[in-house]
mmCIF file of C-alpha atoms in Angstrom:
data_model
loop_
_atom_site.group_PDB
_atom_site.id
_atom_site.type_symbol
_atom_site.label_atom_id
_atom_site.label_comp_id
_atom_site.label_asym_id
_atom_site.label_seq_id
_atom_site.Cartn_x
_atom_site.Cartn_y
_atom_site.Cartn_z
ATOM 1 C CA VAL X 1 72.972 -8.757 -21.168
ATOM 2 C CA ILE X 2 73.257 -10.470 -24.549
ATOM 3 C CA LEU X 3 70.859 -13.203 -25.247
ATOM 4 C CA THR X 4 72.594 -16.052 -27.757
ATOM 5 C CA CYS X 5 72.942 -19.420 -28.770
ATOM 6 C CA TYR X 6 76.438 -19.871 -28.463
ATOM 7 C CA PRO X 7 76.858 -18.172 -24.901
ATOM 8 C CA GLU X 8 80.912 -19.807 -25.255
ATOM 9 C CA MET X 9 81.125 -17.292 -27.137
ATOM 10 C CA PHE X 10 81.341 -14.506 -24.872
ATOM 11 C CA PRO X 11 83.306 -13.187 -23.695
ATOM 12 C CA GLY X 12 86.086 -14.212 -26.577
ATOM 13 C CA SER X 13 87.836 -11.066 -27.497
ATOM 14 C CA LEU X 14 85.399 -8.983 -24.947
ATOM 15 C CA GLY X 15 88.144 -10.432 -22.137
ATOM 16 C CA TYR X 16 91.534 -8.373 -23.274
ATOM 17 C CA SER X 17 93.904 -5.687 -23.066
ATOM 18 C CA VAL X 18 92.132 -2.620 -22.553
ATOM 19 C CA ILE X 19 88.372 -3.145 -22.275
ATOM 20 C CA GLY X 20 88.939 -7.216 -21.386
ATOM 21 C CA ASN X 21 90.378 -5.092 -17.794
ATOM 22 C CA ALA X 22 87.927 -3.137 -18.157
ATOM 23 C CA LEU X 23 85.689 -6.074 -17.355
ATOM 24 C CA ASN X 24 88.183 -7.673 -14.570
ATOM 25 C CA ASN X 25 88.253 -4.221 -12.697
ATOM 26 C CA LYS X 26 84.180 -4.042 -13.061
ATOM 27 C CA LYS X 27 83.466 -0.887 -15.290
ATOM 28 C CA PHE X 28 81.115 -2.914 -16.361
ATOM 29 C CA SER X 29 78.646 -6.477 -16.434
ATOM 30 C CA LEU X 30 78.096 -8.685 -19.050
ATOM 31 C CA GLU X 31 75.385 -11.099 -18.851
ATOM 32 C CA ILE X 32 74.994 -13.565 -20.553
ATOM 33 C CA VAL X 33 72.429 -15.704 -21.254
ATOM 34 C CA ASN X 34 71.626 -18.929 -23.268
ATOM 35 C CA LEU X 35 67.723 -18.668 -25.616
ATOM 36 C CA HIS X 36 68.495 -22.277 -24.997
ATOM 37 C CA ASN X 37 67.747 -22.923 -21.913
ATOM 38 C CA PHE X 38 63.732 -21.294 -22.717
ATOM 39 C CA GLY X 39 63.952 -23.440 -25.786
ATOM 40 C CA ILE X 40 60.234 -25.327 -26.240
ATOM 41 C CA ASP X 41 61.613 -29.102 -25.932
ATOM 42 C CA LYS X 42 63.321 -31.278 -23.640
ATOM 43 C CA ARG X 43 66.498 -30.668 -26.739
ATOM 44 C CA GLY X 44 65.635 -27.388 -25.850
ATOM 45 C CA SER X 45 65.510 -25.549 -29.267
ATOM 46 C CA VAL X 46 64.866 -22.291 -30.178
ATOM 47 C CA ASP X 47 63.405 -22.155 -34.070
ATOM 48 C CA ASP X 48 60.904 -23.799 -36.633
ATOM 49 C CA GLU X 49 60.470 -23.381 -40.207
ATOM 50 C CA PRO X 50 59.346 -19.749 -41.937
ATOM 51 C CA PHE X 51 55.620 -19.330 -42.971
ATOM 52 C CA GLY X 52 55.822 -18.955 -46.713
ATOM 53 C CA GLY X 53 58.503 -21.895 -47.224
ATOM 54 C CA GLY X 54 62.143 -20.937 -47.565
ATOM 55 C CA PRO X 55 65.133 -22.285 -47.161
ATOM 56 C CA GLY X 56 66.987 -22.414 -43.014
ATOM 57 C CA MET X 57 64.875 -21.843 -39.577
ATOM 58 C CA VAL X 58 63.394 -18.932 -37.911
ATOM 59 C CA ILE X 59 63.864 -18.499 -34.216
ATOM 60 C CA ARG X 60 60.788 -18.158 -32.187
ATOM 61 C CA PRO X 61 59.660 -15.556 -30.533
ATOM 62 C CA ASP X 62 58.285 -17.113 -28.022
ATOM 63 C CA VAL X 63 61.278 -17.523 -27.785
ATOM 64 C CA ILE X 64 62.900 -14.875 -26.922
ATOM 65 C CA GLU X 65 60.294 -13.008 -25.131
ATOM 66 C CA LYS X 66 60.398 -16.070 -22.152
ATOM 67 C CA ALA X 67 64.137 -14.992 -22.167
ATOM 68 C CA LEU X 68 63.122 -11.558 -22.390
ATOM 69 C CA ASN X 69 61.502 -12.371 -19.157
ATOM 70 C CA SER X 70 63.938 -14.150 -17.146
ATOM 71 C CA ILE X 71 66.423 -10.721 -16.570
ATOM 72 C CA THR X 72 65.455 -7.616 -14.318
ATOM 73 C CA PHE X 73 67.037 -4.828 -15.402
ATOM 74 C CA LYS X 74 68.516 -2.839 -12.017
ATOM 75 C CA THR X 75 66.956 0.554 -13.867
ATOM 76 C CA ASP X 76 63.958 1.771 -16.243
ATOM 77 C CA ASN X 77 67.511 3.926 -18.230
ATOM 78 C CA TYR X 78 67.657 0.724 -20.634
ATOM 79 C CA CYS X 79 67.433 -0.309 -24.271
ATOM 80 C CA LYS X 80 66.925 -3.105 -26.702
ATOM 81 C CA ILE X 81 68.540 -3.607 -29.735
ATOM 82 C CA PHE X 82 69.282 -5.963 -32.742
ATOM 83 C CA LEU X 83 71.783 -6.732 -34.296
ATOM 84 C CA THR X 84 70.152 -7.011 -38.309
ATOM 85 C CA PRO X 85 71.586 -6.123 -41.324
ATOM 86 C CA SER X 86 68.556 -4.827 -42.296
ATOM 87 C CA GLY X 87 68.860 -1.805 -38.650
ATOM 88 C CA GLN X 88 69.739 1.177 -38.919
ATOM 89 C CA LYS X 89 73.632 1.519 -39.757
ATOM 90 C CA LEU X 90 75.803 1.685 -36.783
ATOM 91 C CA SER X 91 78.002 5.452 -36.349
ATOM 92 C CA GLN X 92 79.770 6.800 -33.743
ATOM 93 C CA PRO X 93 76.813 9.221 -33.521
ATOM 94 C CA LYS X 94 73.947 6.780 -32.851
ATOM 95 C CA LEU X 95 77.015 4.762 -30.146
ATOM 96 C CA ASN X 96 77.022 8.449 -28.177
ATOM 97 C CA ASN X 97 73.592 8.831 -28.270
ATOM 98 C CA LEU X 98 72.395 4.974 -27.273
ATOM 99 C CA SER X 99 75.382 4.954 -24.177
ATOM 100 C CA LYS X 100 73.877 7.245 -22.204
ATOM 101 C CA HIS X 101 72.098 4.353 -21.336
ATOM 102 C CA ASP X 102 73.067 2.539 -17.852
ATOM 103 C CA GLU X 103 71.671 -0.851 -18.748
ATOM 104 C CA MET X 104 71.724 -2.754 -22.209
ATOM 105 C CA LEU X 105 70.017 -6.654 -23.332
ATOM 106 C CA ILE X 106 71.311 -7.170 -27.181
ATOM 107 C CA LEU X 107 69.773 -10.339 -29.737
ATOM 108 C CA CYS X 108 71.967 -11.930 -31.443
ATOM 109 C CA GLY X 109 70.324 -13.289 -34.519
ATOM 110 C CA ARG X 110 70.973 -17.425 -36.175
ATOM 111 C CA PHE X 111 70.028 -18.954 -38.532
ATOM 112 C CA GLU X 112 67.013 -17.490 -41.421
ATOM 113 C CA GLY X 113 67.003 -14.726 -38.080
ATOM 114 C CA VAL X 114 64.138 -13.820 -35.865
ATOM 115 C CA ASP X 115 60.374 -13.688 -35.658
ATOM 116 C CA GLN X 116 59.649 -11.002 -37.316
ATOM 117 C CA ARG X 117 56.567 -9.920 -34.868
ATOM 118 C CA ALA X 118 59.394 -10.375 -31.509
ATOM 119 C CA ILE X 119 61.179 -7.810 -33.044
ATOM 120 C CA GLU X 120 58.632 -4.458 -32.693
ATOM 121 C CA ILE X 121 56.431 -6.958 -30.685
ATOM 122 C CA LEU X 122 59.473 -6.589 -27.206
ATOM 123 C CA GLY X 123 60.530 -3.326 -28.609
ATOM 124 C CA PHE X 124 63.967 -3.603 -29.798
ATOM 125 C CA GLN X 125 65.927 -1.329 -31.541
ATOM 126 C CA GLU X 126 67.475 -2.761 -34.871
ATOM 127 C CA ILE X 127 71.169 -1.939 -36.167
ATOM 128 C CA SER X 128 73.611 -2.834 -37.973
ATOM 129 C CA ILE X 129 76.797 -2.722 -38.505
ATOM 130 C CA GLY X 130 77.329 -3.124 -41.881
ATOM 131 C CA ASP X 131 75.927 -4.602 -45.828
ATOM 132 C CA TYR X 132 76.748 -7.636 -45.348
ATOM 133 C CA VAL X 133 75.906 -11.080 -43.508
ATOM 134 C CA LEU X 134 77.583 -12.828 -41.020
ATOM 135 C CA SER X 135 77.135 -16.158 -39.990
ATOM 136 C CA GLY X 136 74.853 -15.120 -36.605
ATOM 137 C CA GLY X 137 74.731 -12.096 -34.598
ATOM 138 C CA GLU X 138 77.906 -12.741 -31.318
ATOM 139 C CA LEU X 139 80.284 -11.272 -33.784
ATOM 140 C CA ALA X 140 78.483 -8.096 -34.013
ATOM 141 C CA ALA X 141 77.972 -8.345 -30.602
ATOM 142 C CA ALA X 142 81.325 -8.072 -30.484
ATOM 143 C CA VAL X 143 81.447 -5.216 -32.319
ATOM 144 C CA PHE X 144 79.231 -2.850 -30.807
ATOM 145 C CA CYS X 145 80.055 -3.463 -27.648
ATOM 146 C CA ASP X 146 83.546 -3.414 -27.699
ATOM 147 C CA SER X 147 82.558 0.208 -29.464
ATOM 148 C CA ILE X 148 80.930 1.252 -27.071
ATOM 149 C CA ILE X 149 82.125 -0.168 -23.793
ATOM 150 C CA ARG X 150 85.289 1.515 -24.108
ATOM 151 C CA LEU X 151 82.660 5.527 -23.872
ATOM 152 C CA VAL X 152 82.370 4.161 -20.260
ATOM 153 C CA PRO X 153 84.219 6.564 -18.075
ATOM 154 C CA GLY X 154 87.092 4.892 -16.554
ATOM 155 C CA VAL X 155 87.275 2.477 -19.853
ATOM 156 C CA LEU X 156 90.228 3.678 -21.210
ATOM 157 C CA GLY X 157 93.425 4.956 -19.561
ATOM 158 C CA ASP X 158 93.384 8.371 -20.882
ATOM 159 C CA GLU X 159 90.147 10.262 -20.801
ATOM 160 C CA SER X 160 90.897 12.490 -23.986
ATOM 161 C CA SER X 161 91.198 9.473 -26.216
ATOM 162 C CA ALA X 162 87.476 8.380 -27.093
ATOM 163 C CA LEU X 163 86.879 12.283 -27.756
ATOM 164 C CA THR X 164 89.445 12.074 -30.049
ATOM 165 C CA ASP X 165 88.858 8.824 -31.852
ATOM 166 C CA SER X 166 87.721 8.259 -35.959
ATOM 167 C CA PHE X 167 84.045 9.571 -36.409
ATOM 168 C CA GLN X 168 83.983 11.190 -33.067
ATOM 169 C CA ASP X 169 83.539 14.896 -35.366
ATOM 170 C CA ASN X 170 82.086 13.311 -38.377
ATOM 171 C CA ARG X 171 86.303 13.098 -40.108
ATOM 172 C CA LEU X 172 88.797 10.624 -39.225
ATOM 173 C CA SER X 173 91.123 10.679 -36.601
ATOM 174 C CA GLU X 174 95.139 12.265 -38.479
ATOM 175 C CA PRO X 175 98.364 9.339 -40.413
ATOM 176 C CA ILE X 176 99.827 9.267 -37.031
ATOM 177 C CA TYR X 177 104.104 8.121 -36.823
ATOM 178 C CA THR X 178 106.110 6.831 -33.502
ATOM 179 C CA ARG X 179 110.054 5.577 -33.629
ATOM 180 C CA PRO X 180 112.351 5.318 -35.338
ATOM 181 C CA LYS X 181 111.996 8.251 -36.880
ATOM 182 C CA ASN X 182 113.747 7.402 -39.932
ATOM 183 C CA TYR X 183 111.873 4.232 -41.089
ATOM 184 C CA GLU X 184 112.732 1.958 -44.974
ATOM 185 C CA GLY X 185 113.990 5.557 -46.093
ATOM 186 C CA LEU X 186 110.673 7.319 -44.600
ATOM 187 C CA LYS X 187 111.143 9.149 -42.010
ATOM 188 C CA VAL X 188 108.484 11.405 -39.704
ATOM 189 C CA PRO X 189 107.342 14.741 -40.426
ATOM 190 C CA GLU X 190 109.548 16.772 -39.699
ATOM 191 C CA ILE X 191 106.423 19.581 -37.472
ATOM 192 C CA LEU X 192 105.591 16.072 -35.916
ATOM 193 C CA ILE X 193 109.236 16.871 -33.880
ATOM 194 C CA SER X 194 108.710 20.800 -33.698
ATOM 195 C CA GLY X 195 108.100 20.743 -30.355
ATOM 196 C CA ASN X 196 106.241 23.217 -32.605
ATOM 197 C CA THR X 197 102.134 22.652 -30.315
ATOM 198 C CA LYS X 198 99.715 24.867 -32.119
ATOM 199 C CA ALA X 199 101.750 24.074 -35.449
ATOM 200 C CA ILE X 200 101.870 20.166 -34.125
ATOM 201 C CA GLU X 201 96.962 20.944 -33.602
ATOM 202 C CA LYS X 202 97.297 22.656 -36.661
ATOM 203 C CA TRP X 203 98.902 19.643 -38.894
ATOM 204 C CA ARG X 204 96.634 17.295 -37.475
ATOM 205 C CA GLU X 205 93.629 19.139 -38.457
ATOM 206 C CA LYS X 206 94.482 19.438 -42.671
ATOM 207 C CA LYS X 207 95.577 15.884 -42.612
ATOM 208 C CA SER X 208 92.550 14.818 -40.629
ATOM 209 C CA LEU X 209 89.658 17.172 -43.157
ATOM 210 C CA GLU X 210 91.750 15.200 -45.475
#
């Protein structure tokens, strides 16, 4: 479930390639909740001026609570995520751990952010996808969803693919090559076309460590 001020931004990139195929094949479901449906006035306003002054507007906690109360989770094994630069840095081990949940709710911030009381009282985990600022949480939500959906069994064509991704074992993937064997004078390493499986695996491990 994604809470957002801009529901038209979804599924977006999540509707393409292997993730889009998984969505169409119901390997996962995506529910989009428009925060403006729970606004404080006829215009569906969700934000207000920050106490203490300063630029921009802040999403109100009562709006988030009303939106959250409209959602019914199918199991007790769910978590609530707020994507924010001040959150815990997202990593592959963190994703592996979060993927154990059956359901997730992701809150997308906008404007100057979200009233901190909503995060604390409603029990959101704060997660950051990096030390930089976006115009809103929707792009971060797409990144987060893509990275965790691919861990769902049946999403990737090759079940072992996710296990060999960069960062799964605190390493990066080795360089990879395909045809043609000779491109602009650069040749594929001979070891990869040798047919020697053990030697190839040893080469890959060495390059990964490098």
